[in-house]
mmCIF file of C-alpha atoms and ligand atoms in Angstrom:
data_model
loop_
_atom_site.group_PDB
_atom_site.id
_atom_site.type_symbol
_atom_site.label_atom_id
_atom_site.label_comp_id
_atom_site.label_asym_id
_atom_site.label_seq_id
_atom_site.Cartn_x
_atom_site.Cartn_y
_atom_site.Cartn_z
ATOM 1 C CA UNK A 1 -5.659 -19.015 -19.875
ATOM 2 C CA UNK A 2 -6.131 -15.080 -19.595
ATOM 3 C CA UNK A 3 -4.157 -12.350 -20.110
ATOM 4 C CA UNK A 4 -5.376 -9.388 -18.053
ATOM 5 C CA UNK A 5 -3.749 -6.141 -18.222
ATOM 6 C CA UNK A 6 -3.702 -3.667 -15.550
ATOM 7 C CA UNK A 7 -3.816 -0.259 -14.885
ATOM 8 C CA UNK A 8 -2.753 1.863 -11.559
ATOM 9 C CA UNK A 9 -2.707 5.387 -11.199
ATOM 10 C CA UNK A 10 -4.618 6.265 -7.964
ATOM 11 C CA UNK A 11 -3.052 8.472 -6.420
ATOM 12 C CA UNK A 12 1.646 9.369 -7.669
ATOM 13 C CA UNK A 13 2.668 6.166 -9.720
ATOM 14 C CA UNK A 14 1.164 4.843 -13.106
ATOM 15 C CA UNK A 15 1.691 1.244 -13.048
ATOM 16 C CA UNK A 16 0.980 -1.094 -15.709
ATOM 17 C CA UNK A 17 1.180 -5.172 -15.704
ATOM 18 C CA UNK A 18 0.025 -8.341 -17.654
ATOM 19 C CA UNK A 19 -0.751 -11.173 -15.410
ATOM 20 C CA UNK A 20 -1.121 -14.465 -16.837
ATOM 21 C CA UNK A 21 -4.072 -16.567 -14.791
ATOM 22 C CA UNK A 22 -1.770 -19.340 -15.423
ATOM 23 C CA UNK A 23 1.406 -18.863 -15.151
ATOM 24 C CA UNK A 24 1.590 -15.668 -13.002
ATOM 25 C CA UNK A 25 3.031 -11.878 -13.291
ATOM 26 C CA UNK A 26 4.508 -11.577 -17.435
ATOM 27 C CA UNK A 27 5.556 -8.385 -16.879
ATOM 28 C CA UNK A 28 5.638 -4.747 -15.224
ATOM 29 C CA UNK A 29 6.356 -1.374 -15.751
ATOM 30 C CA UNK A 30 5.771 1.629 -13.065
ATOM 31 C CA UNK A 31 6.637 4.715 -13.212
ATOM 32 C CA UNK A 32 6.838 7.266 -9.641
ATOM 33 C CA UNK A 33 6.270 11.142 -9.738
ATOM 34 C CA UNK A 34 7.505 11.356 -6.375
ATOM 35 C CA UNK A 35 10.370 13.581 -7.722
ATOM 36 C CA UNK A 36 7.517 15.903 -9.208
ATOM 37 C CA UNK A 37 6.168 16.496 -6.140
ATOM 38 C CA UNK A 38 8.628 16.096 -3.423
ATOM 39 C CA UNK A 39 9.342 20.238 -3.820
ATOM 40 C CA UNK A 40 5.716 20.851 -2.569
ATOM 41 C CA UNK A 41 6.113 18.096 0.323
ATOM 42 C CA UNK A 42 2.934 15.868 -0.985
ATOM 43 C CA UNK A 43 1.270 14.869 -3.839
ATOM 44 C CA UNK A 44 -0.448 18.054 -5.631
ATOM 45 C CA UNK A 45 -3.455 16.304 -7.319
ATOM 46 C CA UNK A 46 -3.572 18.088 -10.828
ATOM 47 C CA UNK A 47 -0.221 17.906 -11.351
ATOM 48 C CA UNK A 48 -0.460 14.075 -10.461
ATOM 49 C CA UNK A 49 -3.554 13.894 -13.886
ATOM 50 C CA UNK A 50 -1.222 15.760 -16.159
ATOM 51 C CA UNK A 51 1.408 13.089 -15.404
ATOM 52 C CA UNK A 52 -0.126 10.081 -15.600
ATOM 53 C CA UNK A 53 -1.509 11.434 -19.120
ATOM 54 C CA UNK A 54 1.936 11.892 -20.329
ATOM 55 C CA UNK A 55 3.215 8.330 -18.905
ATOM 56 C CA UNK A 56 0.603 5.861 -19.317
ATOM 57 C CA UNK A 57 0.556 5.318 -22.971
ATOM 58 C CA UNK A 58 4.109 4.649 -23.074
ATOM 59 C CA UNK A 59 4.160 2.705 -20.223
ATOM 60 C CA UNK A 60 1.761 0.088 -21.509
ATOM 61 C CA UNK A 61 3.461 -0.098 -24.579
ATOM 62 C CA UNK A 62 6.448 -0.802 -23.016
ATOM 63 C CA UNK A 63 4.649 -3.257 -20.324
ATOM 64 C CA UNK A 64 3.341 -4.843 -24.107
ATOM 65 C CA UNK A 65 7.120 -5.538 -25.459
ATOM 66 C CA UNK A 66 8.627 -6.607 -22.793
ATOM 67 C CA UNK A 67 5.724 -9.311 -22.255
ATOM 68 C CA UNK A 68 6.170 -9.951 -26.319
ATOM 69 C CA UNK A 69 2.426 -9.398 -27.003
ATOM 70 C CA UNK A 70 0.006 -7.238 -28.799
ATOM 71 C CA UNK A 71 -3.045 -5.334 -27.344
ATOM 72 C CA UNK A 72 -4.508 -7.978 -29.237
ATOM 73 C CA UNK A 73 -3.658 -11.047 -26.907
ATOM 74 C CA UNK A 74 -5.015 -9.199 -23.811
ATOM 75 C CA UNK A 75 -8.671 -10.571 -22.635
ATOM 76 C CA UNK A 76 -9.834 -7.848 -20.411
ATOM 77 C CA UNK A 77 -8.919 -4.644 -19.045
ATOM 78 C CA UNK A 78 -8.235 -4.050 -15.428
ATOM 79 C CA UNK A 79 -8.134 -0.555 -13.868
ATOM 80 C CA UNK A 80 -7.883 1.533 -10.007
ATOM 81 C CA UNK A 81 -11.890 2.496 -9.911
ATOM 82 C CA UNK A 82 -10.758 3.978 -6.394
ATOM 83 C CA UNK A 83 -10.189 5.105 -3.967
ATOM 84 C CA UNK A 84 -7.824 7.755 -5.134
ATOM 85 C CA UNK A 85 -7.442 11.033 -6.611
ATOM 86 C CA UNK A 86 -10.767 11.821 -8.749
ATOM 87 C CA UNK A 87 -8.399 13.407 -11.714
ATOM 88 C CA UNK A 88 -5.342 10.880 -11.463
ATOM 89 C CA UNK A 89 -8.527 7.746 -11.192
ATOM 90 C CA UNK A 90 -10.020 9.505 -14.275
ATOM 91 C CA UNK A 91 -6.816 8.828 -16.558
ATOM 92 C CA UNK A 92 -6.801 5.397 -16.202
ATOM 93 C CA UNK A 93 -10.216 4.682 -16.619
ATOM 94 C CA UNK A 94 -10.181 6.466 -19.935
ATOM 95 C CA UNK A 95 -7.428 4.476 -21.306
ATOM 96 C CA UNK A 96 -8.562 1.688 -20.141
ATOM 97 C CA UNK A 97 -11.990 2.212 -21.365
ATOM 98 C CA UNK A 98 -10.948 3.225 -24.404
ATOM 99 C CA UNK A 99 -8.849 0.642 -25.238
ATOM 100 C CA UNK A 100 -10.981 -1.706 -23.989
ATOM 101 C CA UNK A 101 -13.598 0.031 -26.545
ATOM 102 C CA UNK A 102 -11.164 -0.021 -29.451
ATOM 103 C CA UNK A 103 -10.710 -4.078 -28.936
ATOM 104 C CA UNK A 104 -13.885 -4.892 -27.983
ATOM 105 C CA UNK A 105 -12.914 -6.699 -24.779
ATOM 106 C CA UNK A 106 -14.217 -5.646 -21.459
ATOM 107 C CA UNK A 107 -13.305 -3.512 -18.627
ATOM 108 C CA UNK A 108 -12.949 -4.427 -14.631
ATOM 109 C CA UNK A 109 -12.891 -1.709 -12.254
ATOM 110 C CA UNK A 110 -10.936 -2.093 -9.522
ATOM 111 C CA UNK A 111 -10.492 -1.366 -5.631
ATOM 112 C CA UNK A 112 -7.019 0.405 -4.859
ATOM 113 C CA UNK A 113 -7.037 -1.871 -1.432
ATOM 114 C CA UNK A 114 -7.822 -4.938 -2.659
ATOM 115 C CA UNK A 115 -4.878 -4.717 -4.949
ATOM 116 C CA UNK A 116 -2.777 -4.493 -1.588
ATOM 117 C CA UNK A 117 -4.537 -7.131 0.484
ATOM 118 C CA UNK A 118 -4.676 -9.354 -1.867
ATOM 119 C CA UNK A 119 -0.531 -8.538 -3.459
ATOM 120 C CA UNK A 120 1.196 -11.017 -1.304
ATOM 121 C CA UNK A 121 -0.369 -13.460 -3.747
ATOM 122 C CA UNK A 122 2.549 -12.509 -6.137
ATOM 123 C CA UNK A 123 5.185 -13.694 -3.619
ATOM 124 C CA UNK A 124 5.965 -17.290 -3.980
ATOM 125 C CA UNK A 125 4.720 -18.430 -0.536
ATOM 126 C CA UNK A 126 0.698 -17.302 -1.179
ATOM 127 C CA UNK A 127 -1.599 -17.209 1.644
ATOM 128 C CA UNK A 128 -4.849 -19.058 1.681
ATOM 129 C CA UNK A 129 -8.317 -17.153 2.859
ATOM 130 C CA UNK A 130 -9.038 -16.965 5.538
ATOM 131 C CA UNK A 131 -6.372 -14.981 6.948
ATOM 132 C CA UNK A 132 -6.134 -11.502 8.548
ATOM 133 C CA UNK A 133 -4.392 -8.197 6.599
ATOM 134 C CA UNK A 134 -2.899 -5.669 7.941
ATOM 135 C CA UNK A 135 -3.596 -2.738 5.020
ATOM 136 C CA UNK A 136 -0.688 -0.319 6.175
ATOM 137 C CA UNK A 137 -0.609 2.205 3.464
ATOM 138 C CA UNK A 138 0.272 6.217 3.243
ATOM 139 C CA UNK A 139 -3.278 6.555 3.389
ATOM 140 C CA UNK A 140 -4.551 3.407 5.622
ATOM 141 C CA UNK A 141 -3.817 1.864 8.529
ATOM 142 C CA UNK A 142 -6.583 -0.964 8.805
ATOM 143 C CA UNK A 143 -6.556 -4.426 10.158
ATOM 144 C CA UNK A 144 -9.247 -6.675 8.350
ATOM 145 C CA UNK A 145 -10.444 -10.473 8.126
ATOM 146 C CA UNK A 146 -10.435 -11.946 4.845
ATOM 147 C CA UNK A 147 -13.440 -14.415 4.541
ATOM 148 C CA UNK A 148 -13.223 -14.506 0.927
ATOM 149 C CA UNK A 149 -11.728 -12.799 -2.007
ATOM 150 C CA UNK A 150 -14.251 -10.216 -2.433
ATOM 151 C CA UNK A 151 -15.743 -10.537 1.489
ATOM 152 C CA UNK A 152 -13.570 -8.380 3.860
ATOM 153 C CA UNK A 153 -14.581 -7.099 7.716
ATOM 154 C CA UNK A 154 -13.018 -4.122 8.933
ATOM 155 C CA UNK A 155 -11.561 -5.067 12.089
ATOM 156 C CA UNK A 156 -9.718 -1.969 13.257
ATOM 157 C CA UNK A 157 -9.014 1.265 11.883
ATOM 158 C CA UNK A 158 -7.189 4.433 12.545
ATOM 159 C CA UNK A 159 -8.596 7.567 14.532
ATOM 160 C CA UNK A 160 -6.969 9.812 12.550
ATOM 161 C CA UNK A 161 -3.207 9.273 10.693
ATOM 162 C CA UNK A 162 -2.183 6.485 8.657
ATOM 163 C CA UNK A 163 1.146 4.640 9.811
ATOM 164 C CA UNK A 164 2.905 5.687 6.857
ATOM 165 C CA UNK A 165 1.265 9.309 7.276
ATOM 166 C CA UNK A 166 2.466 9.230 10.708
ATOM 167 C CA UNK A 167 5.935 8.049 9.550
ATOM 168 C CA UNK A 168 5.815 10.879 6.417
ATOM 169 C CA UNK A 169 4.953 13.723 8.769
ATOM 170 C CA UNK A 170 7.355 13.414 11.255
ATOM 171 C CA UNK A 171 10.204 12.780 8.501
ATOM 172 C CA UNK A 172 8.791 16.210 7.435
ATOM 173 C CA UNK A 173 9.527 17.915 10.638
ATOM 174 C CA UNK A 174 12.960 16.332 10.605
ATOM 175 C CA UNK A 175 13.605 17.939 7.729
ATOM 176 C CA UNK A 176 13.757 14.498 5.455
ATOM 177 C CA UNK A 177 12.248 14.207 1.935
ATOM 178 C CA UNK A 178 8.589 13.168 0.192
ATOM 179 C CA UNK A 179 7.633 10.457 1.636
ATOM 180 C CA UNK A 180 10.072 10.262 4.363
ATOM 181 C CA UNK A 181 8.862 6.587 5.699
ATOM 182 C CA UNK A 182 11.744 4.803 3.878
ATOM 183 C CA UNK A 183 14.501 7.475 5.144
ATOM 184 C CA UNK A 184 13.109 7.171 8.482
ATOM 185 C CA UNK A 185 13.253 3.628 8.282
ATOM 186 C CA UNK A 186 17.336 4.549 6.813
ATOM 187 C CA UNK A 187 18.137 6.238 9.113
ATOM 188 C CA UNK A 188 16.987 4.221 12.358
ATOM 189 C CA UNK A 189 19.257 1.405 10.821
ATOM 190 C CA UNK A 190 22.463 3.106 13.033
ATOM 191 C CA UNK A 191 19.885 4.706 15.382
ATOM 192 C CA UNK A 192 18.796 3.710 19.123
ATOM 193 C CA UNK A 193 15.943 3.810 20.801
ATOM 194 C CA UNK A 194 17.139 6.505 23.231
ATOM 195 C CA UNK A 195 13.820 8.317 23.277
ATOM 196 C CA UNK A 196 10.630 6.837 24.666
ATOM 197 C CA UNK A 197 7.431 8.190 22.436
ATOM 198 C CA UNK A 198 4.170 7.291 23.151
ATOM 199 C CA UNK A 199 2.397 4.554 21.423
ATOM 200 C CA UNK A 200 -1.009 5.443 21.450
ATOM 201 C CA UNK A 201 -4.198 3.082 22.282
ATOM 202 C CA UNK A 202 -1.400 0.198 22.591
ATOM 203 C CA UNK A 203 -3.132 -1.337 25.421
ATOM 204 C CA UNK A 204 -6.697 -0.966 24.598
ATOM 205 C CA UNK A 205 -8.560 -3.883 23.898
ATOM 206 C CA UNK A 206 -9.812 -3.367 20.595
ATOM 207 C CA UNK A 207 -7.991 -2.775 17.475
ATOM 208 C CA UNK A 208 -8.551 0.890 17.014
ATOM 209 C CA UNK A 209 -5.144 3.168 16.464
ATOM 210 C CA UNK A 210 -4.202 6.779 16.652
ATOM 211 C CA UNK A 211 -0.784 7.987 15.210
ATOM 212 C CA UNK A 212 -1.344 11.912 15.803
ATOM 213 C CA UNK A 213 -0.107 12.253 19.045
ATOM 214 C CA UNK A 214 2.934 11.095 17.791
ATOM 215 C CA UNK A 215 3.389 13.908 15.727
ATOM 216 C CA UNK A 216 3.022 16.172 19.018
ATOM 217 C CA UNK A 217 5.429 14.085 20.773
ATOM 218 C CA UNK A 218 7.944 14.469 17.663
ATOM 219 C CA UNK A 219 7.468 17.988 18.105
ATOM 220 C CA UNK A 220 7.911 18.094 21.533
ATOM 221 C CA UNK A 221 11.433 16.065 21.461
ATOM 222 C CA UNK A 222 12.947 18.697 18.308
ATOM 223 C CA UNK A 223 11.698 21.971 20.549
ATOM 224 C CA UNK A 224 13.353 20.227 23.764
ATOM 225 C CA UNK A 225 16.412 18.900 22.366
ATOM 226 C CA UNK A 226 16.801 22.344 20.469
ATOM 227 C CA UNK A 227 16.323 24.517 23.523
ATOM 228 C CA UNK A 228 19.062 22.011 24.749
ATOM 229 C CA UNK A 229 21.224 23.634 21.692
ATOM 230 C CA UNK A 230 21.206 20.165 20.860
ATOM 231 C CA UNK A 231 21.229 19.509 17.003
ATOM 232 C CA UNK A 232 19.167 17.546 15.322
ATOM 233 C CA UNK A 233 21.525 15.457 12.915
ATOM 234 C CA UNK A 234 24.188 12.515 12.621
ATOM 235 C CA UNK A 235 23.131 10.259 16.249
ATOM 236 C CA UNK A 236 20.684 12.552 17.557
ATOM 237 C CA UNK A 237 18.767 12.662 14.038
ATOM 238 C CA UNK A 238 19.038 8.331 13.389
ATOM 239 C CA UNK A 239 18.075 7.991 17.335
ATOM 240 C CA UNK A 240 14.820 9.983 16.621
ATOM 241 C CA UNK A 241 14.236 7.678 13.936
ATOM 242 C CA UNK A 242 14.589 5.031 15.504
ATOM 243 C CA UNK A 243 12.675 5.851 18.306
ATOM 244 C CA UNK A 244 9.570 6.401 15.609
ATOM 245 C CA UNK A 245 9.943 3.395 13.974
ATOM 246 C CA UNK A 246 9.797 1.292 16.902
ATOM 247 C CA UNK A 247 6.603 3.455 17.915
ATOM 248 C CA UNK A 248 4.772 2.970 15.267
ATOM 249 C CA UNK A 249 5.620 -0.643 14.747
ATOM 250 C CA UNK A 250 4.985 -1.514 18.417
ATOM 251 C CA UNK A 251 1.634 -0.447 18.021
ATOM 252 C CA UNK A 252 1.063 -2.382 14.280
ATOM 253 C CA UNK A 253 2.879 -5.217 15.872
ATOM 254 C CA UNK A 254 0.541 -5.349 18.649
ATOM 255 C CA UNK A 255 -2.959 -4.926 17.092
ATOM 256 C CA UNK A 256 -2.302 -7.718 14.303
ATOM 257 C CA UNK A 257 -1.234 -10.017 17.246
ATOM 258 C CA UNK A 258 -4.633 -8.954 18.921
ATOM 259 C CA UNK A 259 -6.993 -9.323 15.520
ATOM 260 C CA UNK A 260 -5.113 -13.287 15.408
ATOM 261 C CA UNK A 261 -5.895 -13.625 19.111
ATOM 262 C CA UNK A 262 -10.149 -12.312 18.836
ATOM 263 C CA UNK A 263 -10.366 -14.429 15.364
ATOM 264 C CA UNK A 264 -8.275 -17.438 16.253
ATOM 265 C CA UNK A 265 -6.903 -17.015 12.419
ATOM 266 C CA UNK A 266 -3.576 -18.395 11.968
ATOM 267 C CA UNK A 267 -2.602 -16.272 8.535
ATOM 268 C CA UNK A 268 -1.676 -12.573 8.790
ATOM 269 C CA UNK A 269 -1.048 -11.018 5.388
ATOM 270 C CA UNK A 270 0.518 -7.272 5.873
ATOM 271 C CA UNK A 271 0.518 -5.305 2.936
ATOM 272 C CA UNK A 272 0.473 -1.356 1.867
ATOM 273 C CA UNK A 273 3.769 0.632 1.526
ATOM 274 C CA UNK A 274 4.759 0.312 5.297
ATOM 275 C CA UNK A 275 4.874 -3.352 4.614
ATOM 276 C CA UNK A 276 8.587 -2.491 3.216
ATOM 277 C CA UNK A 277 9.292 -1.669 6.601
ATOM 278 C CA UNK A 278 12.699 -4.191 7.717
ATOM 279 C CA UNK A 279 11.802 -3.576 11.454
ATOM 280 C CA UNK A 280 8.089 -4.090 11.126
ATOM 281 C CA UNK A 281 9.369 -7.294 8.931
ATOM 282 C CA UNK A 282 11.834 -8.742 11.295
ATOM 283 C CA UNK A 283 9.290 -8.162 14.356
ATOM 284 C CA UNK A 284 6.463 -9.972 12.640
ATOM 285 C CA UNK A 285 8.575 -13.002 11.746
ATOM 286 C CA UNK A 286 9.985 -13.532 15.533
ATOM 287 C CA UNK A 287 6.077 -12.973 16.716
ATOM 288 C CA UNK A 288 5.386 -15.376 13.789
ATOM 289 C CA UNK A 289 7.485 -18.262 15.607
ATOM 290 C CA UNK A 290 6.731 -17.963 18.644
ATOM 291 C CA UNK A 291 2.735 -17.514 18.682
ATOM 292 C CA UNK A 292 2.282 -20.170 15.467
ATOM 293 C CA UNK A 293 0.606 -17.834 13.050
ATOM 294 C CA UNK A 294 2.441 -17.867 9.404
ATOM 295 C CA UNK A 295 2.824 -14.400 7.869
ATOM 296 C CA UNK A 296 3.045 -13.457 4.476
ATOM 297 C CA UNK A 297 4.406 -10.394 2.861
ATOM 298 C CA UNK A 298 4.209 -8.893 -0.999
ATOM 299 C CA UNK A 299 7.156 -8.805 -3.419
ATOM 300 C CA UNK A 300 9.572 -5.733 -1.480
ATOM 301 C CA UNK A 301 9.306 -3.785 -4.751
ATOM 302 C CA UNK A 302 4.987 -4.182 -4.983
ATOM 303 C CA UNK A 303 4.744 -3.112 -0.951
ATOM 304 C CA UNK A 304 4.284 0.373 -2.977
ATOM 305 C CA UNK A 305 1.575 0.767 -5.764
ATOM 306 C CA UNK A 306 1.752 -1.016 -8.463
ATOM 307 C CA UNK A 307 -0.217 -1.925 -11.824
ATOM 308 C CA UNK A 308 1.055 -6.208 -11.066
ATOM 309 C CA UNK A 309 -1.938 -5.923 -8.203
ATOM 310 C CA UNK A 310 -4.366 -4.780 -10.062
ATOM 311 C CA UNK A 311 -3.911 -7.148 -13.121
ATOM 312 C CA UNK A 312 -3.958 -9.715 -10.288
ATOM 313 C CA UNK A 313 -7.051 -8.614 -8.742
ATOM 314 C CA UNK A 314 -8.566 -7.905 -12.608
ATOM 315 C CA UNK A 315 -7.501 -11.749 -13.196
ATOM 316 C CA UNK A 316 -9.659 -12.970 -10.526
ATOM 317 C CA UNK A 317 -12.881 -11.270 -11.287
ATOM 318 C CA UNK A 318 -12.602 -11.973 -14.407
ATOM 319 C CA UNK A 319 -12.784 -15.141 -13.589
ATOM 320 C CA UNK A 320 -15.787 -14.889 -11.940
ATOM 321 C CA UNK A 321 -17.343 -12.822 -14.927
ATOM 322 C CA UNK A 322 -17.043 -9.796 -13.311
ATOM 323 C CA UNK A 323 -16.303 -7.172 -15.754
ATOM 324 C CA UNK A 324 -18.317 -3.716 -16.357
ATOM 325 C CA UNK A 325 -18.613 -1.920 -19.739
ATOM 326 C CA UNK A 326 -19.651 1.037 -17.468
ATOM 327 C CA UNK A 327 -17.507 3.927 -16.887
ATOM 328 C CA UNK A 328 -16.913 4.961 -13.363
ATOM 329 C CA UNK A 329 -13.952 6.404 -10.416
ATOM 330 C CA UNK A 330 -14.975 6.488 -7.043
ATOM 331 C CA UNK A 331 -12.809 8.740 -4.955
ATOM 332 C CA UNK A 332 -14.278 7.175 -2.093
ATOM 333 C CA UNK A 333 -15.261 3.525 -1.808
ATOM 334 C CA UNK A 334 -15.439 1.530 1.069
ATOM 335 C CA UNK A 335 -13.639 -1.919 0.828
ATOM 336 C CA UNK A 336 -16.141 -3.653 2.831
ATOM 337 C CA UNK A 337 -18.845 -2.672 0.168
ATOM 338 C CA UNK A 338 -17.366 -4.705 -2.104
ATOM 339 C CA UNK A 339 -19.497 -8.667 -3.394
ATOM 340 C CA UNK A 340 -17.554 -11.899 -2.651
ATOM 341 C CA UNK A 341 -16.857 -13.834 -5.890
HETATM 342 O O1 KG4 B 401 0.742 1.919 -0.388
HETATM 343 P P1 KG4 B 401 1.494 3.148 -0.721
HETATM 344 O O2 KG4 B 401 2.500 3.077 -1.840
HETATM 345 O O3 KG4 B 401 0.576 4.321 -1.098
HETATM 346 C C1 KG4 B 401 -0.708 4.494 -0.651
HETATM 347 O O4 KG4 B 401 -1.620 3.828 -1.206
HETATM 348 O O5 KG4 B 401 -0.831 5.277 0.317
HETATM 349 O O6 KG4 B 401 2.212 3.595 0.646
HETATM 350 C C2 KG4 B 401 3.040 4.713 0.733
HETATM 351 C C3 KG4 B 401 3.485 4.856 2.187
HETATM 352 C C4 KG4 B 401 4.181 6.184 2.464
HETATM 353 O O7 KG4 B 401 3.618 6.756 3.618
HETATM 354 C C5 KG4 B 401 5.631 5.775 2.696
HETATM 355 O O8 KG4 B 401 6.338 6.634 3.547
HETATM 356 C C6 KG4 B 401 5.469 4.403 3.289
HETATM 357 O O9 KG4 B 401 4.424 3.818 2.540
HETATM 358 N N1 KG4 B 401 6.700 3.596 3.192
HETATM 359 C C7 KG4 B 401 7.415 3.191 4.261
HETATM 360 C C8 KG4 B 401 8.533 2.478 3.761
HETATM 361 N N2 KG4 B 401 8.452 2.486 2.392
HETATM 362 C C9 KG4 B 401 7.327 3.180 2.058
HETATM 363 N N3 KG4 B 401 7.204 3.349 5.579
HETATM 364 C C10 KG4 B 401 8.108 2.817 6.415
HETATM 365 N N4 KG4 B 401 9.199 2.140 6.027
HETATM 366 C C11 KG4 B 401 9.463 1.942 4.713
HETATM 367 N N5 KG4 B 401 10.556 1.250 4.332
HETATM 368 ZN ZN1 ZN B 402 -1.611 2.281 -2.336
#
């Protein structure tokens, strides 16, 4: 039995957990600067470092009482290595390396992705590899096969925005707040889908996407409907969003259901901060039913990041004896790069 606790703060939350390799999740604690910098309308990197330093001490002594332990019962130290901001990754290696240091127990640097893929784990219905995940994250949209924990293939990727970049960006021109894709997603609860936007590279026959001509269309629609002296609020405002939503969902929707189809895996594992989505959700679980693949999702409150997925991730290399005493962030890091355990 290990205790493993773990350390997040890649890119606007520090999130700190102690998972149990027995018995599970013991306890959380997160805390989100997206108040910080919602008045600059992203995430303004140094700001983000001088955060986490002020946050992550406390943090992990509060993750320590509520779990009822000491720094003392924890085995190993898991951390985000990357990808993420160099300055925000920096902070939690040092504490963790230093506190791993201090207690003479070892460090396990972490990938940022493999924290999502792997987070439906800590739902109570756990998928089994192999499976397919759908990685749709502010900064991700990629569709990959898991062989092995530790052995991913990219399947599909994105040309150019993220679905939850795509979803943040046009909240932006609607005038919604940092990071708009859960007010989008709000607001298209009373919307329709009165306005037809494009859904790029839906019908090719790979799994490549594109969500920046969306943004154009978006455009487009405000210019037109404003020439129109048409404003853009109450019906008009939760029609647009619903109108994105289904968009970008269409085209998630349609790519997982293609990676099942090429691979002829049954288990589809969506994960990343878009996999709060209720539409994206509700349209996965109907698909679910009537093609015979099961589909898992994480926890609704770890969709976003979270220090439970990286204790989890920690928990399993550790297992396998992977741990580092060296002291490294990498910015960029490419999942596939990664050794199966
Ligand atoms: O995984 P995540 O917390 O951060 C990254 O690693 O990027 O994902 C954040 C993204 C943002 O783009 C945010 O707008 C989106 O997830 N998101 C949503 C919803 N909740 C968060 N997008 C659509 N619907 C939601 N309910
Ligand atoms: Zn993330």
């Amino acid at each position: 039995m290990t205790k493993i606790l773990g350390i997040e703060s890649s890119c606007d939350e520090t999130g700190i957990a102690i998972y149990d390799s027995k018995t599970g999740l013991v306890a959380d604690t997160l805390y989100s600067q997206i108040d910080l910098h919602r008045q600059y309308g992203g995430v303004v990197p140094e700001l983000a470092s001088r955060d986490h330093l002020r946050k992550i001490i406390p943090l992990i002594d509060e993750c320590l009482h509520l779990a009822n332990l000491t720094i003392k019962d924890i085995d190993a130290i898991a951390y985000t290595a990357g990808p993420g901001l160099n300055g925000a990754l920096l902070v939690g290696a040092t504490v963790a390396n230093a506190l791993a240091f201090a207690n003479q127990i070892p460090t396990i640097p972490i990938h940022h992705l493999e924290g999502h893929l792997l987070s439906p784990i800590l739902s109570h219905d756990k998928p089994e590899v192999p499976f397919i995940a759908l990685l749709a994250s502010g900064g991700h949209s990629q569709i990959m096969a898991v062989h092995k924990i530790g052995k991913y293939e990219l399947l599909g990727d994105t040309l150019d925005d993220a679905a939850g970049e795509a979803f943040d960006k046009t909240a932006k021109m609607l005038g919604l707040p940092y990071p708009g894709g859960k007010y989008i997603a709000e607001l298209a609860t009373t919307g329709n889908e009165v306005y037809n936007l494009p859904r790029p590279m839906i019908h090719s026959k790979d799994l490549t996407m594109s969500f920046s001509g969306l943004k154009t269309a978006v455009l487009t629609l405000i210019s037109n409907l404003t020439k129109q002296d048409i404003k853009i609020e109450g019906q008009v405002l939760a029609d647009i969003a619903k109108s994105i939503e289904e968009s970008i969902t269409d085209v998630l929707v349609k790519k997982s259901l293609l990676a099942i189809e090429q691979t002829g895996i049954k288990q589809l594992v969506i994960s990343g901060g878009v996999s709060a989505n209720k539409t994206l959700r509700n349209k996965f679980d109907n698909l679910a039913k009537k093609h015979g693949f099961k589909v898992f999702y994480p926890p609704l409150k770890l969709c976003t990041d979270n220090g439970a997925m990286i204790a989890l991730v920690g928990a399993y290399r550790f297992e396998h004896g992977i741990t580092d005493y060296s002291f490294t962030v990498k910015p960029r890091w490419d999942l596939t790069s990664l050794e199966a355990i």
